[in-house]
C-alpha atoms as a printed R data frame, in Angstrom:
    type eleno elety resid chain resno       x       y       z
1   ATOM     1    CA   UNK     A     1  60.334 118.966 104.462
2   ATOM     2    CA   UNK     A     2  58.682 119.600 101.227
3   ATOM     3    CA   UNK     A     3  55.594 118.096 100.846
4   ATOM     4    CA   UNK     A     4  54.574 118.730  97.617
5   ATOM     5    CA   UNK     A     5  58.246 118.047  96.202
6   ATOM     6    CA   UNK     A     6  58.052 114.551  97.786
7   ATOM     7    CA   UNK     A     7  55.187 114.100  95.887
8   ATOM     8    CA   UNK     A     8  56.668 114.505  93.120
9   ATOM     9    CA   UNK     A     9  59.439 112.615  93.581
10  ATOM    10    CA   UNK     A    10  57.372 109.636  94.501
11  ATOM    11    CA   UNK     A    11  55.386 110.095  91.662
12  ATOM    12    CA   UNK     A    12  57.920 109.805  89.087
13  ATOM    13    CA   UNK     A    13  59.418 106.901  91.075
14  ATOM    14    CA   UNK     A    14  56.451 105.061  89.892
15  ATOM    15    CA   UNK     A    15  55.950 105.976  86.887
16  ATOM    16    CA   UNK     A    16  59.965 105.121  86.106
17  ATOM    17    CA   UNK     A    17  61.466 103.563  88.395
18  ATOM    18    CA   UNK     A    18  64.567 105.753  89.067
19  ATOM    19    CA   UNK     A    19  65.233 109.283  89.159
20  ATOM    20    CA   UNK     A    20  68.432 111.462  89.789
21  ATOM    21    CA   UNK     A    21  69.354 114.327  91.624
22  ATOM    22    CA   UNK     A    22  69.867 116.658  89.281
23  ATOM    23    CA   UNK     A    23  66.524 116.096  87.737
24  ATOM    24    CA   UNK     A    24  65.112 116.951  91.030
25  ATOM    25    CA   UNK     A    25  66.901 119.939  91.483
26  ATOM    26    CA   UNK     A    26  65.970 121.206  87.929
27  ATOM    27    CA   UNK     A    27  62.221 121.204  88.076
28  ATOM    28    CA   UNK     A    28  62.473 122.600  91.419
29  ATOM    29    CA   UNK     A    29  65.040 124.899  90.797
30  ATOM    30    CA   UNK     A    30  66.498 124.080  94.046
31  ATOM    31    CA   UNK     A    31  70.521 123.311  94.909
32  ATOM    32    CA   UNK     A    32  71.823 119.556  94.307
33  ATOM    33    CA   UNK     A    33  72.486 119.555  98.235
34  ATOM    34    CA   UNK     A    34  68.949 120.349  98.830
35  ATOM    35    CA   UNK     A    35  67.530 117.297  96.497
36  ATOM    36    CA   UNK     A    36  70.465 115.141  98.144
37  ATOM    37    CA   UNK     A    37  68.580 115.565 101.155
38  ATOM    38    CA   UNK     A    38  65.385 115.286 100.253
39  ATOM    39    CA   UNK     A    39  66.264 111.602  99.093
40  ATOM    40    CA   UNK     A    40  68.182 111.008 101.984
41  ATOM    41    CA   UNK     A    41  64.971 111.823 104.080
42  ATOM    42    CA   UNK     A    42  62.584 109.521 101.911
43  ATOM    43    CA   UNK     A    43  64.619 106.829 102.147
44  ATOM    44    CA   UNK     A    44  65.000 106.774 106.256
45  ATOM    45    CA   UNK     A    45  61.143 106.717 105.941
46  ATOM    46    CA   UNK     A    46  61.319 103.482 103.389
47  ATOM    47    CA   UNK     A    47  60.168 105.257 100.636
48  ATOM    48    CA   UNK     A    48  62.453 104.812  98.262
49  ATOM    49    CA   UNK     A    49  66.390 103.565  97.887
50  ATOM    50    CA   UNK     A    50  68.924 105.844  97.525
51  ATOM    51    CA   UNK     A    51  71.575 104.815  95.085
52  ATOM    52    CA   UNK     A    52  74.908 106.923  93.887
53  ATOM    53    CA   UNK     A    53  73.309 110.434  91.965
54  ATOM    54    CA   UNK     A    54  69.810 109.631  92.946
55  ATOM    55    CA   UNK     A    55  67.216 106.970  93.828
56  ATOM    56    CA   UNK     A    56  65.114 103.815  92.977
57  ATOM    57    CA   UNK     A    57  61.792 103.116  93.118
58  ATOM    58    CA   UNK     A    58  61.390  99.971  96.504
59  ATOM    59    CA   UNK     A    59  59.449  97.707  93.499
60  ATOM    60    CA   UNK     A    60  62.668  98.528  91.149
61  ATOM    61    CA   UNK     A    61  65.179  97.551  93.755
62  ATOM    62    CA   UNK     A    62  65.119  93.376  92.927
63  ATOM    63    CA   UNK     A    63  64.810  93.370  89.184
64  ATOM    64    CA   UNK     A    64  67.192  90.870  87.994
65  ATOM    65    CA   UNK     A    65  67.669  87.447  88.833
66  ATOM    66    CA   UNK     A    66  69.519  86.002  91.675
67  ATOM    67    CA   UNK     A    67  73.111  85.031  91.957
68  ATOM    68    CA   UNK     A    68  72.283  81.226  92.070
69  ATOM    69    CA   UNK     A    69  70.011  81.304  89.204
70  ATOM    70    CA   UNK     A    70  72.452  83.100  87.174
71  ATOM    71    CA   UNK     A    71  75.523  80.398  88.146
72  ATOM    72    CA   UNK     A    72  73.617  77.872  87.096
73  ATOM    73    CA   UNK     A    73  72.689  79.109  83.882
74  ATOM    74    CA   UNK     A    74  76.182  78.412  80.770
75  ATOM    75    CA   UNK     A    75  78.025  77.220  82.837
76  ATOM    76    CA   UNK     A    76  80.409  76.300  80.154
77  ATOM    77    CA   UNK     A    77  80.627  78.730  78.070
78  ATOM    78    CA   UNK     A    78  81.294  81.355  81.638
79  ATOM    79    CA   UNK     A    79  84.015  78.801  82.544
80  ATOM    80    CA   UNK     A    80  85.785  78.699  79.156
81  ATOM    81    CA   UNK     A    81  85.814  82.564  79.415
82  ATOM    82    CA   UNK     A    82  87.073  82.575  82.937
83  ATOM    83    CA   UNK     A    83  89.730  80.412  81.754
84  ATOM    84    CA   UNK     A    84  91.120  82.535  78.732
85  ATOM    85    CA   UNK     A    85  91.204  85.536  80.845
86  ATOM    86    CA   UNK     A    86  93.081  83.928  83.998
87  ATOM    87    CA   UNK     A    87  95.871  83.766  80.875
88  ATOM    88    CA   UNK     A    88  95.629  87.873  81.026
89  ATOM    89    CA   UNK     A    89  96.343  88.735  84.519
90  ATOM    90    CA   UNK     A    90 100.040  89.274  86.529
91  ATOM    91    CA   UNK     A    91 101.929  89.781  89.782
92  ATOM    92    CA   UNK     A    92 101.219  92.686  91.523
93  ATOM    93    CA   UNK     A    93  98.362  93.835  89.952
94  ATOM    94    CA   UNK     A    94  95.272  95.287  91.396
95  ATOM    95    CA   UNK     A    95  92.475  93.182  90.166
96  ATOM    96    CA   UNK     A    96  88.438  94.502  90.270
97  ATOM    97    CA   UNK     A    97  85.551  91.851  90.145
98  ATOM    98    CA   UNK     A    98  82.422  92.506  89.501
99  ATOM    99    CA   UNK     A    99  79.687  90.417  91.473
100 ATOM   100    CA   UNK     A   100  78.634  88.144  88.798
101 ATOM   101    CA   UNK     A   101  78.794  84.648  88.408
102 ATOM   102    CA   UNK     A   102  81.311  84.896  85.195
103 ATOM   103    CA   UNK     A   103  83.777  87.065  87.680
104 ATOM   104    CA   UNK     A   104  82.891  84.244  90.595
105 ATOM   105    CA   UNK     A   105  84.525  81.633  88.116
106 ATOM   106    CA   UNK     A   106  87.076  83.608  87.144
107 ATOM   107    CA   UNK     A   107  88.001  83.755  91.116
108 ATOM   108    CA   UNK     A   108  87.918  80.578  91.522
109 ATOM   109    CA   UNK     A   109  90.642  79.907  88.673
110 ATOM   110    CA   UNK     A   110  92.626  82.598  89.227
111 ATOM   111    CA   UNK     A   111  96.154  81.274  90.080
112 ATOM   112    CA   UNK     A   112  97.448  82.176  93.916
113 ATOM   113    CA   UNK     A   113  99.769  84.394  92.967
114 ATOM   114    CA   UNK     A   114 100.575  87.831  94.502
115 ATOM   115    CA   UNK     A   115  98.102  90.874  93.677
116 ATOM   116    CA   UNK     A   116  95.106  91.963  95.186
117 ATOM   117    CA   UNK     A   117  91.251  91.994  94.408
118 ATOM   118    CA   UNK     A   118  88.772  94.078  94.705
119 ATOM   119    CA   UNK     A   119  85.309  93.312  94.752
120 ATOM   120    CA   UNK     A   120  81.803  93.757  96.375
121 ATOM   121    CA   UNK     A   121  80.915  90.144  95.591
122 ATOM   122    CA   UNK     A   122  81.492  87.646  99.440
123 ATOM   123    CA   UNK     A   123  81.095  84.729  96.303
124 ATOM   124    CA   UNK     A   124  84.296  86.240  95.194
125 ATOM   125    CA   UNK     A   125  85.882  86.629  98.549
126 ATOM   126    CA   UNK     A   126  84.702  83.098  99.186
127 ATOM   127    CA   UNK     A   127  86.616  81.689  96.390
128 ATOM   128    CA   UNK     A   128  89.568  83.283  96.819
129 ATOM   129    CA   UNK     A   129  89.751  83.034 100.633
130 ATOM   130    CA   UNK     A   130  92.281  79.951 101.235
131 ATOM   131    CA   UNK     A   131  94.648  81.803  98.130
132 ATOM   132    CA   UNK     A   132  97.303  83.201 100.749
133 ATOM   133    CA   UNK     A   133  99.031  85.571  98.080
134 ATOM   134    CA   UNK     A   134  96.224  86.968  97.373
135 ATOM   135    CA   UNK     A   135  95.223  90.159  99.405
136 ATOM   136    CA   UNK     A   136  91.726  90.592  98.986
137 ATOM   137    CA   UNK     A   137  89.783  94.156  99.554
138 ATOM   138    CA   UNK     A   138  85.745  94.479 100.025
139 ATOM   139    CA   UNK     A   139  84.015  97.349  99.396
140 ATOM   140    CA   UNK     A   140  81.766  97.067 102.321
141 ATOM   141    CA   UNK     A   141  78.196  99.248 101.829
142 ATOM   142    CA   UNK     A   142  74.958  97.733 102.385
143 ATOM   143    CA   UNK     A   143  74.528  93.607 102.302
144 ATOM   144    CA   UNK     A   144  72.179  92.703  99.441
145 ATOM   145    CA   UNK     A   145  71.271  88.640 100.551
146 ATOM   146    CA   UNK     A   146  69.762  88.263  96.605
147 ATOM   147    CA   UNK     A   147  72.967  89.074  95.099
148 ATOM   148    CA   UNK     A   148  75.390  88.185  97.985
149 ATOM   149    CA   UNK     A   149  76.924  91.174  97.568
150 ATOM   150    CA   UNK     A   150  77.950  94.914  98.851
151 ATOM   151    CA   UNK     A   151  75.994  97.550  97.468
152 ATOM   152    CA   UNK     A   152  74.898 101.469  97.753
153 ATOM   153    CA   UNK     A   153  76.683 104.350  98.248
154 ATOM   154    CA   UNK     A   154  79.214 103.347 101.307
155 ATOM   155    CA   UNK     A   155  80.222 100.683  98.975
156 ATOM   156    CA   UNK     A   156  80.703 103.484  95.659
157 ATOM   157    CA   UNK     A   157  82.427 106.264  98.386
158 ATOM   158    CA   UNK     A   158  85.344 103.557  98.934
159 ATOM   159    CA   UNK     A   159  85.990 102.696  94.887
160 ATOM   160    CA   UNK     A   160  86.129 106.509  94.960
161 ATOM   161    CA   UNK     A   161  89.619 106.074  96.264
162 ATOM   162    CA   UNK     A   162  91.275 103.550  94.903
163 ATOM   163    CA   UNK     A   163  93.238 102.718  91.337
164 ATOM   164    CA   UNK     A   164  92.357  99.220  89.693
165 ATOM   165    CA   UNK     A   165  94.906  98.223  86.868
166 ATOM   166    CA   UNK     A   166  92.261  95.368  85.672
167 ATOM   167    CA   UNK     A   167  88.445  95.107  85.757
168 ATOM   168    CA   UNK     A   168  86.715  92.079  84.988
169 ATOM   169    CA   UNK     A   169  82.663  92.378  84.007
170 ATOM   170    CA   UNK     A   170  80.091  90.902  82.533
171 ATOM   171    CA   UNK     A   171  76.519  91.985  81.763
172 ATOM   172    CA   UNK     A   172  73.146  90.582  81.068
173 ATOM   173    CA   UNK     A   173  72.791  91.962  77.388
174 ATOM   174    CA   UNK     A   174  75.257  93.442  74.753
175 ATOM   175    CA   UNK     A   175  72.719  94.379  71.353
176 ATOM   176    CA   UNK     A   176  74.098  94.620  68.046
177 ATOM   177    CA   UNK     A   177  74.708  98.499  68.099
178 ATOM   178    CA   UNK     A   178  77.501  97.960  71.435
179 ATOM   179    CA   UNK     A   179  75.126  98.888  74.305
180 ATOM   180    CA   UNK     A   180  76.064  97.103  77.018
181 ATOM   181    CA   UNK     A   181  73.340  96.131  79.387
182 ATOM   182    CA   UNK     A   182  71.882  95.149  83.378
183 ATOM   183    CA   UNK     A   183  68.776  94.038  84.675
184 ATOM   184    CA   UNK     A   184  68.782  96.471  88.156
185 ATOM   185    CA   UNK     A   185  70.539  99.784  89.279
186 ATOM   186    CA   UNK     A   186  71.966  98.063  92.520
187 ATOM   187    CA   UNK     A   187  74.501  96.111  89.957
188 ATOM   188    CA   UNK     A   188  74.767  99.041  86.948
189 ATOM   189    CA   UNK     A   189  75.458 101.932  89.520
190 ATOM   190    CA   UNK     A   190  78.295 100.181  91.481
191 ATOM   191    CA   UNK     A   191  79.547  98.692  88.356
192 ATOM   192    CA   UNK     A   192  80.165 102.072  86.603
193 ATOM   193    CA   UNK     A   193  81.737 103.129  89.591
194 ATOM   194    CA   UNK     A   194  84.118 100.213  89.422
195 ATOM   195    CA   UNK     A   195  84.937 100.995  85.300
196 ATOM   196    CA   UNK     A   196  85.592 104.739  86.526
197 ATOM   197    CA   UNK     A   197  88.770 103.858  88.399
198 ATOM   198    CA   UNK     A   198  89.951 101.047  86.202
199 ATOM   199    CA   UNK     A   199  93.146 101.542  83.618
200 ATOM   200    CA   UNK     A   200  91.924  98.472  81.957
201 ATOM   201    CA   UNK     A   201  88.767  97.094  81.446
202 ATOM   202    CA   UNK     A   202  87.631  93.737  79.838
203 ATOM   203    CA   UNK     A   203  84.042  92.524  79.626
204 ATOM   204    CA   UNK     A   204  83.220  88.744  79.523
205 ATOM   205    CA   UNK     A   205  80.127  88.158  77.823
206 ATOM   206    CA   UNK     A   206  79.156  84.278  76.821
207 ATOM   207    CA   UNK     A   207  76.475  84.241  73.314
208 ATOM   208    CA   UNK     A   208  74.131  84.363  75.432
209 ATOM   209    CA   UNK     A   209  74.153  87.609  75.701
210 ATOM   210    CA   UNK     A   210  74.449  88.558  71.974
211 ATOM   211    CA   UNK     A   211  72.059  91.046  70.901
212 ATOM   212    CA   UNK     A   212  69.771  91.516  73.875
213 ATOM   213    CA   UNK     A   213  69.046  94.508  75.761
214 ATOM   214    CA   UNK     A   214  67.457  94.622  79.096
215 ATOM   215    CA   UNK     A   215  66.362  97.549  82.034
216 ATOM   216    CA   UNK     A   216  69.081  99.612  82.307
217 ATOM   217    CA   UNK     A   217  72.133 100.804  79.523
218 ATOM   218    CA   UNK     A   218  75.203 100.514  81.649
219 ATOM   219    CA   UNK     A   219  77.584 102.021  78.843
220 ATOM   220    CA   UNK     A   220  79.051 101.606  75.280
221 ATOM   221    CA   UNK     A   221  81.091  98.643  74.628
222 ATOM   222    CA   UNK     A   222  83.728 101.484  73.171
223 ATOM   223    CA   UNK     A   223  84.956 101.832  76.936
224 ATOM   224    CA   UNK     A   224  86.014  98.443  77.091
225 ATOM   225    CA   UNK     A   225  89.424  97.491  76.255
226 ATOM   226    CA   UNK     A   226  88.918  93.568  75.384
227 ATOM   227    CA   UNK     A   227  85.783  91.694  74.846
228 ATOM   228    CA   UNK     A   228  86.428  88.268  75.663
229 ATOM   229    CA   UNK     A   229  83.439  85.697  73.975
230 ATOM   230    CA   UNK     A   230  83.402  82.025  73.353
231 ATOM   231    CA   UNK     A   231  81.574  82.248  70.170
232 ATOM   232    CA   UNK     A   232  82.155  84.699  67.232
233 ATOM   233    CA   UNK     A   233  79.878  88.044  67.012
234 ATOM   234    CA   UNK     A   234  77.899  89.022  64.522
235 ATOM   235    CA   UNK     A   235  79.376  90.840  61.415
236 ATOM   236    CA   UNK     A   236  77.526  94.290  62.942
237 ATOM   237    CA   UNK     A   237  79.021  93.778  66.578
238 ATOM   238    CA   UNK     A   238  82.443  92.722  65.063
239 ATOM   239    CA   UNK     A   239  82.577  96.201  62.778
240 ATOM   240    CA   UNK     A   240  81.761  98.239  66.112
241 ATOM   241    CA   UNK     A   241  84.381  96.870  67.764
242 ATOM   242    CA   UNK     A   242  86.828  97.127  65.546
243 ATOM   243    CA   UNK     A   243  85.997 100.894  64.597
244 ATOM   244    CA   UNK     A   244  86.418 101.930  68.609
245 ATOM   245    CA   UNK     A   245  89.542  99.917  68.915
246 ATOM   246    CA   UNK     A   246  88.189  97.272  71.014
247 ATOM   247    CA   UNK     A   247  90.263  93.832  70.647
248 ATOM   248    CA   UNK     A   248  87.463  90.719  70.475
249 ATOM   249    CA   UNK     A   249  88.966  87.753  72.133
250 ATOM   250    CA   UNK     A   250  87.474  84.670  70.493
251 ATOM   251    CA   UNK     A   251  87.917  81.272  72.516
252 ATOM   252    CA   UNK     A   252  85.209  78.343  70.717
């Protein structure tokens, strides 16, 4: 136990909410292992929340809003969406969901053919329970009753070992320059864990989410293969996406 280095850690948990590993072992000049445990440590205590490559602040930990206030919000447009992507998927795939309520429609449309799903989202394996073709695979990790979802890095150690042909995600912002963005680090973190093992990766984003930003930048829409939308970008989004090869799917 280092007293003074828990300090510090705490005190830049404050200050920003989140803080990695490798920043700890830098100022401290101390191995990764060693700041690994340090974090594992503080968050037995409560302190803090460990997440994958570092930690959260505990009054960082529910930013965002809740699964049911996000599925009630365009509805529409998230079902159109859904629909033009359930037109994209195919027998024996390996399919990856998200936990969001764009990926819990696109569940419930998806046709019962064979292929399997993987998610961290029980909405998801709700939906797609009484589909007998369909095999579906949990993450597990730790229960999150906000987002009705698996979470943490149990959940990240199993996507660690696994191949997903297709990933299906949405976000809460995408701005004008192609950031991509979420409102917490339980749902960024586990989500770029999930585009790290995916061949193919589309995002669904309803207008909505045109040209906001929001906490955290969860990554460049350039690593997406397809952006599905039910409304037309703007003329700066559209040049971005066609200068990193990224096909717009447009469904009014």
């Amino acid at each position: 136990m280092n007293s003074s280095r828990d300090t510090w850690i705490l005190e830049k948990l404050s200050v920003k909410g989140t803080i990695s590993v490798k920043d700890i072992a830098e100022q401290h000049n101390i191995s990764l292992e060693s700041a690994r445990r340090d974090l594992r440590r503080l968050s037995k205590t409560g302190a803090l929340i460990r997440t994958h490559g570092g930690a959260i602040s505990k009054n960082k930990s529910d930013v965002g809003h809740s699964f049911q206030s996000r599925q009630r919000s365009n509805t529409h447009p998230k079902k159109s969406l859904a629909e033009n992507v359930v037109k994209h998927i195919y027998e024996g795939s390996i399919i990856g969901l998200d936990a969001s309520s764009t990926s819990w429609y696109f569940a419930q449309l998806m046709p019962d053919i064979p292929c399997t799903v993987i998610t961290n989202s029980m909405y998801n394996v709700q939906a797609l329970a009484e589909k007998k073709n369909i095999e579906i695979i949990a993450t597990g990790g730790v229960f999150s009753e906000k987002y009705f979802g698996f979470y943490g890095p149990l959940a990240e150690r199993m996507l660690n070992q696994i191949h997903i042909d297709v990933g299906i995600f949405s976000c809460v912002g995408l701005d004008n320059e192609g950031n991509i963005w979420e409102s917490n680090e339980l749902n960024a973190s586990i989500k770029k864990k999930f585009m790290r093992v995916c061949e193919r990766k589309f995002l669904l984003a309803d207008s909505s989410k045109f040209g906001k930003r929001n906490l955290i930048q969860l990554a460049p829409l350039s690593e997406f293969d397809t952006l599905f939308v039910e409304k037309k970008p703007n003329v700066e989004l559209v040049n971005y996406a066609q200068e990193n090869g990224v096909a717009i799917n447009f469904k009014s």
